[in-house]
């Protein structure tokens, strides 16, 4: 992974809340919301010293409502109701996907089924202070409405929903804001932030794209070979005349081989209608913006847009009804599939997940790309909270947003927790389950002159992954057949103890839970101010000690065009002082970092992209290339989004004799003895 580094951060005095309030009120000329008239917030919410998430007082039973068939507008109303109800007494559990149903037998509480999810409105009408109406023409008002709902004891709704369910209107945001995210955020900082909790920040996209059923895509070009070296970089011309529809054309780029991480890389696009240029642009520039219909899961780098695995991107072009010919010229490379349709493949709906949490806690909800012009607004927001505060949610711009966002948060001493798809936070925080555990005792044997391999599923810092996809992987019958390490977040002790308890209770002798990046939440230790990093390591030490985790998968700050650098000595020494650790597995990709004698034994993760065959071949090539004497230690990272435990079993069973696969605790016990 690589990322552009920012220049030095110049810390300036933070404006006070009073200053922000006055400045934005003068500049925008908009009225603040009326005083709160709903119930006092958060009687069930407790913030405790040494904890980064609150806990909620539990009730004896929960009502389970299935909203899987509802659209984003209806889900938003119900999730906001969930936050409103659960902050007084946690009672509502919502099913958004099958995995939410899977967890119900593991929850230490009686579950009562609600036949119709809309019965919840009537059942809890006395808890609803009213409705806050948002404006889909200014989507960021959805985040405003969420924040206001938390402050005023309301739900987030459309005007039609408020009328249908007889909800008085607390605040109507329609027509009050242009579609200007920066201005919306300034207004929120002026009028809402002074009333919000500063214990936590929440970042959620206001909307998301939902796939439309039964869209007929026509494949117009495919690369049939596994090209991973740009050797097919060329200009490709495609006649799309037979795709002419009423007035628009959609062109999708996807990966021809989803298992190896070398999907389409597009450098330029030119569309000609009746031999006249109708569109011409380079990805990642302002010229591309009017045509990029859905780039959510793609990335840009040095004038190229690319999408790997199951990801894709879509361009939309307007085409005159009288057009008779249509041609597109695309400069691209690697493993592409190009498809076209005249039907809109997605629709825009409100993003509802995790909104129960900010409503219950009165947290400010924002969505600021951490790079570009909005990056300064994001940095200003981070200065408003103390070191050790959590930013829960995620970032726009996918991977690029992740790297720049985590780096900015790290510099400010703010901890990132990926939580945007985490469901039922206000229930799962309330249901107590034992998460106390102890690491296995160290092994005493001496390493032999052979190759030792440990294999780790990543992504465990991501609490929504732990709740959702990890549960699906965990239930694979192949789990337990060979040694596998599983990254998890120790913060589940607070925000999902029943989730963590399930993994602890059902782990077998070939399963080892280790801490996901990079301790008590996702961070880049080398980007923290040295005099503040102890805040993070002390939090990590507490959470990891209580949950029995003594190994960390950690990130260093990505650098453009090069492998991630080893964590510096001062970072390792801070970990050693505050966290009882066997070792650290660090992002590396090539697996070249090897420091058994460091303050904490440190090894880089070997991470070849691709499926089992490619992984095996590159692993054996790495072993063959090693010319050192003594044992060879390799920490292999497994892509949790494209691999399963069955794939890991296939890999391990294909390896030759002389390679011993170990769990990471025994692996590090042996590794440390080679110092």
XYZ file of C-alpha atoms in Angstrom:
675
model
C 0.000 0.000 0.000
C 1.172 3.506 -0.720
C -0.136 6.921 0.150
C 0.842 10.521 -0.400
C 2.311 11.988 2.757
C 1.163 15.361 3.928
C 3.584 18.089 4.842
C 4.360 19.023 8.446
C 1.303 19.730 10.545
C 1.398 23.258 11.924
C -0.617 23.333 15.112
C -2.553 26.547 15.547
C -4.681 27.642 18.491
C -8.108 26.050 18.172
C -11.048 28.433 17.926
C -13.411 28.188 20.841
C -16.926 26.872 20.371
C -18.231 30.361 21.062
C -16.019 31.811 18.294
C -17.171 29.158 15.831
C -20.791 29.818 16.722
C -20.558 33.534 16.114
C -18.505 33.331 12.933
C -20.680 30.802 11.171
C -23.915 32.446 12.204
C -22.737 35.712 10.665
C -21.411 34.095 7.497
C -24.400 31.862 6.769
C -27.252 33.887 8.144
C -29.164 30.755 9.137
C -31.108 30.163 12.283
C -29.990 27.527 14.736
C -32.368 24.745 15.730
C -34.837 25.555 18.427
C -34.115 24.458 21.970
C -34.419 20.786 22.714
C -37.929 19.638 23.544
C -37.512 15.858 23.516
C -36.585 13.643 26.448
C -33.240 14.259 28.162
C -30.618 12.330 26.194
C -28.794 9.243 27.240
C -30.053 8.064 30.613
C -28.767 4.603 29.664
C -25.424 5.916 28.372
C -22.333 5.836 30.602
C -18.865 7.173 29.777
C -16.138 5.674 31.966
C -12.536 6.741 32.398
C -10.118 4.581 30.436
C -12.817 3.571 27.937
C -13.211 5.026 24.445
C -16.825 3.903 23.908
C -19.740 4.321 26.287
C -21.702 1.447 27.703
C -25.487 1.260 27.901
C -27.614 -0.038 30.761
C -29.247 -3.272 29.634
C -32.906 -4.204 29.787
C -34.341 -7.684 30.242
C -35.542 -8.200 26.677
C -35.186 -6.775 23.192
C -37.689 -6.409 20.392
C -36.405 -7.766 17.093
C -37.681 -6.160 13.894
C -36.738 -7.229 10.380
C -36.141 -4.300 8.018
C -34.172 -6.214 5.379
C -36.817 -5.580 2.714
C -37.078 -1.839 3.405
C -35.316 0.872 1.410
C -32.810 3.343 2.815
C -35.438 5.992 3.561
C -37.441 3.646 5.770
C -34.332 2.147 7.353
C -33.115 5.616 8.295
C -36.342 6.352 10.157
C -36.215 3.063 12.070
C -32.501 3.247 12.910
C -32.973 6.787 14.230
C -35.887 5.522 16.340
C -33.610 2.753 17.614
C -31.043 5.285 18.818
C -33.721 7.405 20.459
C -35.276 4.470 22.308
C -32.087 2.659 23.235
C -30.464 5.660 24.877
C -33.220 5.546 27.485
C -33.434 1.761 27.792
C -31.934 -0.494 25.092
C -34.865 -2.410 23.610
C -34.717 -2.433 19.779
C -32.626 -4.852 17.680
C -32.900 -4.431 13.901
C -32.161 -6.975 11.179
C -30.625 -5.398 8.080
C -28.965 -8.517 6.633
C -28.984 -12.266 7.352
C -25.910 -11.981 9.587
C -27.913 -9.860 12.053
C -30.285 -12.816 12.377
C -27.322 -15.163 12.875
C -26.218 -13.332 16.013
C -29.555 -13.475 17.860
C -29.028 -16.910 19.508
C -25.694 -15.665 20.873
C -27.156 -12.606 22.578
C -27.576 -12.941 26.368
C -31.127 -11.554 26.403
C -34.701 -12.589 25.613
C -35.689 -11.684 22.058
C -39.295 -10.884 21.146
C -40.246 -10.695 17.481
C -42.100 -7.695 16.108
C -44.268 -8.931 13.239
C -44.221 -5.590 11.447
C -41.237 -3.240 11.917
C -43.586 -0.261 11.667
C -45.286 -1.352 14.887
C -42.243 0.149 16.613
C -43.433 3.670 15.774
C -46.670 3.217 17.692
C -45.092 1.200 20.485
C -42.529 3.906 21.248
C -44.484 6.989 20.197
C -44.125 8.496 23.664
C -40.318 8.476 23.246
C -40.439 10.462 19.974
C -40.201 14.224 20.334
C -40.932 14.703 16.625
C -39.293 14.426 13.220
C -36.291 16.201 11.709
C -36.773 16.494 7.946
C -33.792 16.324 5.570
C -33.342 17.493 1.992
C -32.233 14.955 -0.633
C -31.269 17.886 -2.878
C -28.652 18.715 -0.229
C -27.667 15.221 0.956
C -25.400 16.337 3.792
C -28.519 17.551 5.598
C -29.017 13.854 6.439
C -26.021 14.141 8.770
C -27.367 17.446 10.095
C -30.737 15.822 10.724
C -29.092 12.896 12.531
C -27.198 15.248 14.824
C -30.263 17.412 15.504
C -32.380 14.319 16.189
C -29.925 13.274 18.878
C -29.948 16.719 20.451
C -33.714 17.214 20.346
C -35.059 13.737 20.937
C -36.451 13.171 17.457
C -36.294 10.790 14.543
C -34.916 11.440 11.059
C -37.636 11.377 8.415
C -38.939 12.577 5.090
C -41.902 14.941 5.016
C -44.078 12.106 3.691
C -43.066 9.812 6.561
C -43.760 12.490 9.157
C -47.234 12.991 7.716
C -47.941 9.268 7.381
C -47.036 8.494 10.990
C -48.396 11.682 12.525
C -45.049 13.003 13.739
C -44.750 16.697 14.587
C -41.925 18.457 12.759
C -39.089 19.515 15.059
C -36.906 20.924 12.300
C -37.383 21.174 8.540
C -34.067 21.383 6.671
C -35.589 21.377 3.193
C -34.574 24.303 1.019
C -32.300 25.817 3.657
C -28.952 24.627 2.298
C -27.390 24.499 -1.124
C -25.665 21.247 -2.061
C -22.442 22.542 -0.502
C -20.938 20.084 2.015
C -18.403 22.635 3.287
C -21.095 25.186 4.121
C -23.279 22.535 5.738
C -20.359 21.475 7.929
C -19.591 25.073 8.921
C -23.187 25.528 9.989
C -23.059 22.298 11.990
C -19.871 23.377 13.764
C -21.411 26.725 14.621
C -24.870 25.684 15.712
C -24.685 22.010 16.687
C -21.158 21.229 17.863
C -21.425 23.380 21.008
C -24.290 21.129 22.152
C -22.780 17.784 21.087
C -20.673 15.408 23.133
C -16.941 15.783 22.627
C -16.339 12.217 23.836
C -16.542 10.846 20.278
C -16.697 11.914 16.623
C -18.749 10.093 13.984
C -18.145 10.081 10.223
C -20.868 8.616 7.993
C -21.729 9.063 4.311
C -25.100 10.791 3.987
C -26.122 8.579 1.061
C -24.961 5.495 -0.795
C -25.643 3.788 -4.098
C -27.960 0.797 -4.086
C -27.942 -1.640 -6.979
C -31.073 -1.760 -9.108
C -32.403 -5.248 -9.820
C -32.543 -6.765 -13.298
C -30.239 -4.314 -15.079
C -29.125 -5.882 -18.369
C -25.386 -5.315 -18.862
C -23.779 -6.136 -22.200
C -20.116 -7.115 -22.092
C -18.302 -5.246 -24.872
C -14.636 -6.016 -24.146
C -12.670 -8.407 -21.912
C -9.014 -9.189 -21.293
C -8.795 -12.990 -21.324
C -5.213 -13.301 -20.045
C -3.904 -12.714 -16.532
C -2.036 -9.465 -17.208
C -0.446 -8.024 -14.068
C 2.430 -6.000 -15.539
C 0.673 -3.369 -17.709
C 1.968 -5.130 -20.831
C -1.410 -4.673 -22.541
C -1.462 -0.909 -21.922
C -3.069 0.471 -25.072
C -5.856 2.574 -26.541
C -8.946 0.424 -27.068
C -11.725 1.574 -29.400
C -15.214 0.103 -28.966
C -18.258 0.613 -31.172
C -21.242 1.051 -28.846
C -23.796 1.991 -31.489
C -25.918 -1.045 -30.675
C -26.121 0.208 -27.064
C -27.916 3.419 -28.020
C -30.871 3.932 -25.701
C -33.350 6.725 -25.095
C -30.941 9.354 -23.758
C -28.102 7.915 -21.671
C -25.357 5.311 -21.595
C -23.616 3.671 -18.640
C -20.180 2.077 -19.019
C -18.821 -0.168 -16.247
C -15.224 -1.275 -15.668
C -14.652 -4.385 -13.552
C -11.980 -7.008 -12.839
C -11.696 -9.990 -15.206
C -9.937 -12.084 -12.525
C -11.233 -11.119 -9.103
C -8.775 -13.261 -7.139
C -5.459 -11.543 -7.824
C -5.858 -7.773 -7.359
C -5.003 -6.573 -10.880
C -8.252 -5.124 -12.191
C -8.721 -2.457 -14.881
C -6.550 0.642 -14.860
C -8.066 3.440 -16.970
C -5.966 6.465 -18.013
C -8.267 8.309 -20.420
C -11.750 8.117 -21.912
C -13.133 9.752 -25.052
C -16.723 9.303 -26.216
C -17.709 10.213 -29.774
C -21.335 10.635 -30.844
C -21.802 10.753 -34.620
C -18.020 11.297 -34.925
C -18.110 14.370 -32.668
C -16.333 14.389 -29.285
C -19.025 14.350 -26.598
C -16.789 13.655 -23.591
C -13.055 13.504 -22.980
C -11.311 13.263 -19.629
C -8.500 11.894 -17.506
C -9.541 10.034 -14.324
C -9.047 11.873 -11.075
C -9.435 15.335 -12.656
C -12.267 17.849 -12.541
C -13.100 16.926 -16.135
C -14.006 13.409 -15.005
C -16.441 14.472 -12.286
C -19.559 15.098 -14.465
C -19.331 11.568 -15.876
C -18.368 9.495 -12.820
C -21.674 7.897 -11.875
C -20.370 5.430 -9.295
C -16.736 5.398 -8.213
C -17.342 4.363 -4.618
C -15.235 1.202 -4.667
C -12.544 2.394 -7.080
C -9.336 4.328 -6.477
C -7.291 6.920 -8.338
C -3.521 7.181 -8.592
C -1.340 9.301 -10.878
C -3.997 9.947 -13.529
C -5.447 6.431 -13.419
C -8.665 5.023 -11.968
C -8.608 1.350 -11.029
C -10.766 -1.260 -9.308
C -9.651 -4.691 -8.121
C -11.422 -7.841 -7.008
C -15.183 -7.411 -6.824
C -14.925 -3.631 -7.136
C -15.889 -1.585 -10.179
C -16.642 1.927 -11.419
C -19.289 3.314 -13.755
C -19.405 6.331 -16.063
C -22.647 7.913 -17.275
C -22.948 9.767 -20.573
C -25.892 11.689 -22.002
C -26.620 10.685 -25.593
C -28.924 12.654 -27.936
C -32.020 10.703 -28.935
C -31.274 11.299 -32.618
C -27.713 9.876 -32.409
C -26.898 7.131 -34.901
C -23.332 6.133 -33.956
C -21.524 5.835 -30.655
C -17.839 5.031 -30.112
C -15.669 5.074 -27.015
C -11.859 5.111 -26.899
C -10.288 3.990 -23.626
C -6.633 4.012 -22.648
C -6.309 1.183 -20.152
C -4.360 -1.828 -18.939
C -4.372 -5.075 -16.984
C -7.388 -7.327 -16.391
C -10.430 -5.406 -17.570
C -14.035 -6.166 -18.345
C -15.965 -3.344 -20.025
C -19.766 -3.524 -20.001
C -22.521 -1.158 -21.124
C -26.221 -0.549 -20.529
C -28.802 2.167 -21.102
C -30.432 1.520 -17.700
C -29.425 3.316 -14.504
C -27.674 0.533 -12.528
C -27.977 2.125 -9.090
C -30.157 4.537 -7.170
C -29.255 6.891 -4.343
C -30.679 6.274 -0.878
C -29.888 7.569 2.610
C -27.143 5.668 4.424
C -28.697 4.403 7.658
C -26.207 2.096 9.391
C -24.664 3.070 12.760
C -26.873 6.179 13.086
C -28.460 4.811 16.240
C -25.122 5.389 17.967
C -24.671 9.156 17.356
C -28.336 9.771 18.151
C -27.998 7.916 21.450
C -24.775 9.718 22.389
C -25.526 13.183 20.897
C -22.416 12.932 18.713
C -21.774 15.216 15.750
C -22.065 13.366 12.434
C -19.926 14.640 9.553
C -18.551 13.435 6.220
C -15.430 15.322 5.222
C -12.987 13.990 2.638
C -9.671 14.165 4.546
C -7.744 15.319 1.479
C -8.336 18.298 -0.788
C -10.110 21.484 0.285
C -12.222 19.752 2.937
C -9.088 18.355 4.581
C -8.578 21.577 6.535
C -12.128 21.343 7.893
C -11.439 17.771 8.954
C -8.207 18.798 10.673
C -10.023 21.618 12.468
C -12.639 19.159 13.700
C -9.940 16.886 15.118
C -8.474 19.750 17.154
C -11.757 20.072 19.048
C -11.278 16.806 20.976
C -8.718 15.400 23.386
C -6.025 12.844 22.432
C -7.423 9.343 22.755
C -10.853 10.293 21.404
C -12.373 7.933 18.816
C -13.445 8.870 15.303
C -16.000 6.140 14.518
C -17.317 5.536 11.018
C -15.150 5.835 7.936
C -13.788 8.161 5.251
C -14.817 9.075 1.733
C -12.584 8.184 -1.239
C -12.123 4.595 -0.037
C -8.419 3.661 0.252
C -7.025 7.136 -0.479
C -9.390 8.541 2.125
C -8.378 5.814 4.551
C -4.667 6.566 4.339
C -4.946 10.335 4.529
C -7.740 10.170 7.105
C -5.937 7.803 9.461
C -2.753 9.838 9.117
C -4.515 13.103 10.000
C -6.262 11.438 12.926
C -2.970 9.974 14.152
C -1.269 13.357 14.028
C -4.094 14.766 16.121
C -4.035 11.850 18.568
C -7.487 10.654 17.456
C -8.176 6.911 17.147
C -10.034 5.534 14.115
C -12.639 2.784 14.420
C -14.177 1.539 11.161
C -17.847 1.329 12.117
C -19.975 2.699 9.288
C -21.743 -0.637 8.645
C -21.860 -1.694 12.306
C -25.470 -2.432 13.207
C -27.231 -2.377 16.573
C -24.385 -0.639 18.409
C -26.765 0.674 21.069
C -27.993 -2.849 21.846
C -24.697 -4.710 21.561
C -23.026 -2.194 23.897
C -25.663 -2.950 26.519
C -25.582 -6.742 26.470
C -22.934 -7.855 28.911
C -20.888 -10.967 28.158
C -17.565 -12.081 29.583
C -14.582 -11.081 27.439
C -11.874 -11.868 29.992
C -9.150 -14.125 28.628
C -5.498 -15.023 29.119
C -2.826 -15.681 26.500
C -1.294 -19.139 26.210
C 1.959 -19.668 28.137
C 5.165 -19.368 26.094
C 6.653 -22.433 24.436
C 10.158 -23.462 25.425
C 11.443 -25.375 22.400
C 14.377 -24.161 20.322
C 13.831 -23.095 16.693
C 15.189 -25.498 14.091
C 16.787 -24.766 10.737
C 13.555 -24.692 8.760
C 10.831 -22.301 7.564
C 8.183 -21.222 10.054
C 4.993 -19.728 8.636
C 2.066 -18.062 10.375
C -1.065 -16.967 8.492
C -3.315 -14.109 9.592
C -6.705 -12.857 8.445
C -6.581 -9.046 8.495
C -9.335 -6.413 8.921
C -10.042 -7.114 12.592
C -9.738 -3.475 13.665
C -12.923 -3.012 11.653
C -15.728 -3.743 14.130
C -18.292 -4.102 11.348
C -16.063 -6.776 9.773
C -15.964 -8.592 13.123
C -19.758 -8.409 13.318
C -20.508 -9.245 9.703
C -17.984 -10.830 7.328
C -15.768 -12.387 9.994
C -18.777 -14.260 11.369
C -19.375 -15.709 7.886
C -15.708 -16.750 7.616
C -15.727 -18.102 11.162
C -18.652 -20.394 10.350
C -16.753 -22.011 7.450
C -16.466 -25.726 8.362
C -12.814 -25.643 7.248
C -11.888 -23.357 10.144
C -9.751 -25.239 12.633
C -8.202 -27.697 10.189
C -4.918 -25.751 10.046
C -3.492 -22.968 12.256
C -5.010 -19.538 11.513
C -4.712 -16.179 13.270
C -7.753 -13.907 13.384
C -7.447 -10.173 14.002
C -10.168 -8.686 16.203
C -10.709 -5.382 17.956
C -10.326 -5.333 21.749
C -12.761 -2.389 21.686
C -15.514 -4.967 21.230
C -15.199 -5.297 25.000
C -17.247 -2.078 25.080
C -19.239 -1.903 21.861
C -19.895 -5.607 21.252
C -18.902 -7.884 24.135
C -21.263 -10.639 22.977
C -19.551 -10.574 19.576
C -16.070 -10.923 21.065
C -17.289 -13.525 23.557
C -18.596 -15.701 20.718
C -15.214 -15.787 19.000
C -13.404 -16.454 22.280
C -15.812 -19.225 23.287
C -15.887 -21.042 19.947
C -12.181 -20.749 19.020
C -10.478 -24.118 18.623
C -6.889 -25.181 19.156
C -5.982 -23.982 15.649
C -7.564 -20.533 16.086
C -5.769 -17.586 17.665
C -7.301 -14.162 18.209
C -4.808 -11.322 17.853
C -5.283 -7.569 17.991
C -6.149 -5.758 14.752
C -4.413 -2.549 13.714
C -2.921 -1.178 15.756
C -4.184 -1.800 19.292
C -7.193 -0.027 20.782
C -8.334 1.160 17.352
C -6.747 1.801 13.961
C -3.824 4.225 13.906
C -0.347 4.910 12.497
C 1.915 5.031 15.537
C 4.749 6.800 13.718
C 2.439 9.716 12.825
C 1.520 10.462 16.442
C 3.299 13.256 18.298
C 5.878 11.422 20.388
C 4.709 13.078 23.595
C 1.115 11.876 23.051
C 1.516 8.311 21.807
C 1.511 7.009 25.367
C -2.185 7.900 25.542
C -2.836 5.316 22.846
C -0.506 2.600 24.129
C -1.889 2.905 27.657
C -5.437 2.493 26.352
C -4.278 -0.444 24.241
C -2.544 -2.059 27.195
C -5.704 -1.943 29.273
C -8.027 -3.316 26.617
C -5.621 -6.027 25.466
C -4.769 -7.192 28.972
C -8.437 -7.605 29.851
C -9.264 -9.472 26.618
C -6.202 -11.738 26.598
C -4.545 -10.383 23.446
C -0.742 -10.206 23.361
C -0.013 -9.832 19.634
C -0.708 -6.818 17.420
C -1.057 -6.424 13.686
C 0.121 -2.827 13.219
C 0.423 -0.278 10.439
C 3.113 2.300 9.847
C 2.296 5.406 7.828
C 2.160 4.504 4.109
C 4.684 6.245 1.865
C 4.188 6.933 -1.863
C 5.854 4.465 -4.196
C 7.627 2.430 -1.536
C 7.054 -0.305 1.006
C 5.758 0.774 4.424
C 8.680 1.739 6.677
C 9.392 -0.241 9.847
C 7.847 1.207 12.971
C 10.510 3.420 14.574
C 12.274 2.512 17.787
C 10.393 5.086 19.863
C 7.037 3.582 18.839
C 8.177 0.061 19.740
C 9.544 1.285 23.069
C 6.203 2.945 23.882
C 4.384 -0.304 23.106
C 6.890 -2.230 25.232
C 6.351 0.114 28.176
C 2.544 -0.059 28.204
C 1.416 -3.279 26.489
C 2.376 -6.836 27.443
C 3.270 -8.068 23.962
C 4.769 -11.182 22.400
C 5.304 -9.336 19.146
C 4.033 -7.104 16.357
C 3.153 -8.126 12.801
C 3.570 -5.039 10.639
C 2.386 -4.033 7.172
C 5.198 -4.720 4.736
C 3.804 -6.615 1.698
C 7.176 -8.169 0.833
C 7.780 -9.502 4.346
C 11.262 -7.994 4.511
C 11.059 -6.493 8.021
C 12.625 -8.826 10.591
C 13.666 -7.478 14.000
C 13.493 -10.261 16.610
C 15.618 -8.247 19.039
C 13.592 -5.010 18.909
C 11.932 -3.588 22.020
C 8.959 -5.634 20.829
C 9.841 -8.400 18.330
C 8.768 -7.049 14.936
C 8.174 -8.837 11.645
C 6.725 -7.629 8.352
C 3.733 -9.299 6.747
C 4.274 -11.078 3.449
C 1.218 -10.271 1.317
C 1.192 -11.394 -2.315
C -2.091 -10.411 -4.004
C -4.078 -13.163 -5.621
C -5.538 -16.580 -5.033
C -4.077 -19.757 -3.591
C -1.908 -20.686 -6.574
C -0.304 -17.245 -6.890
C 0.189 -16.986 -3.121
C 1.854 -20.417 -2.988
C 4.162 -19.701 -5.913
C 5.328 -16.371 -4.492
C 5.741 -17.846 -1.025
C 7.941 -20.661 -2.341
C 9.930 -18.173 -4.432
C 10.574 -16.099 -1.308
C 11.775 -19.167 0.560
C 14.001 -20.191 -2.362
C 15.547 -16.712 -2.540
C 16.523 -16.716 1.134
C 20.265 -17.276 1.506
C 20.602 -16.774 5.255
C 21.685 -19.442 7.711
C 19.284 -20.659 10.365
C 15.498 -20.671 10.551
C 13.372 -18.500 8.256
C 10.282 -16.827 9.705
C 7.483 -15.646 7.395
C 4.324 -13.905 8.565
C 1.729 -14.297 5.807
C -1.228 -11.933 5.601
C -4.514 -13.290 4.211
C -7.008 -11.065 2.384
C -10.152 -11.425 4.455
C -12.388 -10.091 1.676
C -11.385 -12.610 -1.002
C -10.129 -15.664 0.932
C -11.917 -18.144 3.183
C -10.623 -20.676 5.723
C -11.145 -23.304 3.011
C -8.645 -21.417 0.837
C -6.135 -21.334 3.691
C -6.478 -25.095 4.139
C -5.872 -25.580 0.410
C -2.753 -23.414 0.614
C -1.299 -25.164 3.653
C -1.955 -28.639 2.267
C -0.155 -27.681 -0.964
C 3.072 -26.656 0.791
C 6.110 -28.950 0.733
C 7.640 -30.570 3.783
C 10.033 -28.364 5.695
C 7.507 -25.560 6.165
C 5.927 -25.602 9.612
C 2.690 -23.613 9.971
C 2.189 -22.213 13.470
C -0.154 -19.969 15.368
C 1.356 -16.541 15.893
C 1.994 -16.942 19.630
C 4.283 -19.953 19.179
C 5.722 -18.360 16.027
C 6.838 -15.284 17.980
C 8.148 -17.326 20.895
C 10.530 -19.031 18.462
C 11.236 -15.867 16.470
C 12.318 -13.946 19.588
C 14.861 -16.668 20.425
C 16.776 -15.923 17.221
C 17.734 -12.415 18.375
